[in-house]
C-alpha positions as YAML, in Angstrom:
chain: A
units: angstrom
residues:
- id: 1
  name: LEU
  ca: [133.39, -87.33, 135.93]
- id: 2
  name: LEU
  ca: [134.98, -88.06, 139.32]
- id: 3
  name: GLN
  ca: [138.40, -88.32, 137.72]
- id: 4
  name: ASN
  ca: [137.91, -84.92, 136.05]
- id: 5
  name: GLU
  ca: [136.91, -83.41, 139.40]
- id: 6
  name: ALA
  ca: [140.00, -84.92, 141.04]
- id: 7
  name: HIS
  ca: [142.22, -83.42, 138.31]
- id: 8
  name: ASN
  ca: [140.61, -80.01, 138.83]
- id: 9
  name: GLN
  ca: [141.18, -80.22, 142.59]
- id: 10
  name: LEU
  ca: [144.80, -81.23, 142.11]
- id: 11
  name: ARG
  ca: [145.32, -78.42, 139.59]
- id: 12
  name: SER
  ca: [143.87, -75.94, 142.09]
- id: 13
  name: LEU
  ca: [146.18, -77.20, 144.85]
- id: 14
  name: ILE
  ca: [149.20, -76.92, 142.56]
- id: 15
  name: GLN
  ca: [148.29, -73.32, 141.70]
- id: 16
  name: GLN
  ca: [148.42, -72.50, 145.41]
- id: 17
  name: LEU
  ca: [152.02, -73.66, 145.69]
- id: 18
  name: PRO
  ca: [154.93, -71.19, 145.50]
- id: 19
  name: LEU
  ca: [156.09, -70.57, 141.94]
- id: 20
  name: LEU
  ca: [159.34, -72.54, 142.36]
- id: 21
  name: GLN
  ca: [157.43, -75.64, 143.42]
- id: 22
  name: GLN
  ca: [155.03, -75.24, 140.50]
- id: 23
  name: GLN
  ca: [157.99, -74.98, 138.13]
- id: 24
  name: LEU
  ca: [159.60, -78.09, 139.59]
- id: 25
  name: LEU
  ca: [156.43, -80.13, 139.10]
- id: 26
  name: TYR
  ca: [156.02, -78.80, 135.56]
- id: 27
  name: LEU
  ca: [159.59, -79.59, 134.59]
- id: 28
  name: ARG
  ca: [159.53, -83.02, 136.23]
- id: 29
  name: TYR
  ca: [156.12, -84.31, 135.19]
- id: 30
  name: VAL
  ca: [155.24, -82.38, 132.03]
- id: 31
  name: HIS
  ca: [158.70, -82.23, 130.47]
- id: 32
  name: ASN
  ca: [159.90, -85.46, 132.11]
- id: 33
  name: LEU
  ca: [163.23, -83.95, 133.12]
- id: 34
  name: ARG
  ca: [165.52, -85.61, 135.65]
- id: 35
  name: CYS
  ca: [166.50, -83.82, 138.86]
- id: 36
  name: SER
  ca: [169.97, -83.17, 137.47]
- id: 37
  name: GLU
  ca: [168.51, -81.48, 134.38]
- id: 38
  name: ILE
  ca: [166.10, -79.40, 136.46]
- id: 39
  name: GLY
  ca: [169.00, -78.39, 138.69]
- id: 40
  name: VAL
  ca: [170.92, -77.02, 135.71]
- id: 41
  name: LEU
  ca: [167.91, -74.99, 134.58]
- id: 42
  name: LEU
  ca: [167.19, -73.58, 138.04]
- id: 43
  name: ASN
  ca: [170.82, -73.27, 139.18]
- id: 44
  name: LYS
  ca: [170.31, -75.72, 142.03]
- id: 45
  name: SER
  ca: [172.05, -78.95, 142.94]
- id: 46
  name: GLU
  ca: [170.49, -82.26, 142.01]
- id: 47
  name: GLY
  ca: [170.09, -83.03, 145.71]
- id: 48
  name: ALA
  ca: [168.32, -79.73, 146.38]
- id: 49
  name: VAL
  ca: [165.91, -80.38, 143.51]
- id: 50
  name: SER
  ca: [165.25, -83.91, 144.71]
- id: 51
  name: GLN
  ca: [164.54, -82.74, 148.28]
- id: 52
  name: LEU
  ca: [162.26, -79.93, 147.15]
- id: 53
  name: LEU
  ca: [160.34, -82.29, 144.87]
- id: 54
  name: MET
  ca: [159.89, -84.71, 147.75]
- id: 55
  name: ARG
  ca: [158.64, -81.93, 150.04]
- id: 56
  name: THR
  ca: [156.34, -80.60, 147.32]
- id: 57
  name: ARG
  ca: [154.78, -84.03, 146.74]
- id: 58
  name: THR
  ca: [154.29, -84.43, 150.50]
- id: 59
  name: VAL
  ca: [152.57, -81.03, 150.76]
- id: 60
  name: LEU
  ca: [150.32, -81.86, 147.82]
- id: 61
  name: ARG
  ca: [149.49, -85.32, 149.14]
- id: 62
  name: THR
  ca: [148.56, -83.91, 152.56]
- id: 63
  name: ALA
  ca: [146.50, -81.06, 151.10]
- id: 64
  name: TYR
  ca: [144.66, -83.45, 148.76]
- id: 65
  name: ARG
  ca: [143.86, -85.88, 151.58]
- id: 66
  name: ASN
  ca: [142.62, -83.03, 153.76]
- id: 67
  name: LEU
  ca: [140.41, -81.84, 150.91]
- id: 68
  name: GLU
  ca: [138.99, -85.35, 150.44]
- id: 69
  name: ARG
  ca: [138.24, -85.61, 154.17]
- id: 70
  name: LYS
  ca: [136.41, -82.29, 154.17]
- id: 71
  name: GLU
  ca: [134.30, -83.32, 151.19]
- id: 72
  name: SER
  ca: [133.38, -86.70, 152.65]
- id: 73
  name: ARG
  ca: [131.77, -85.10, 155.71]
...
């Protein structure tokens, strides 16, 4: 039950991201594409994709931790 709630919270946070960041996560983690492959699809360099993925994960991690802190109060 807790795991399902965590998935729902994460899904909600992802839906709040800009569309490009949502697409990157989808292509990387659902379709298991490498940064180079995602870059070809989105007309971006592999480095740009890698950096944006790193920033997106950081934003999600921070938002999720903040959400957990709010709920534990």
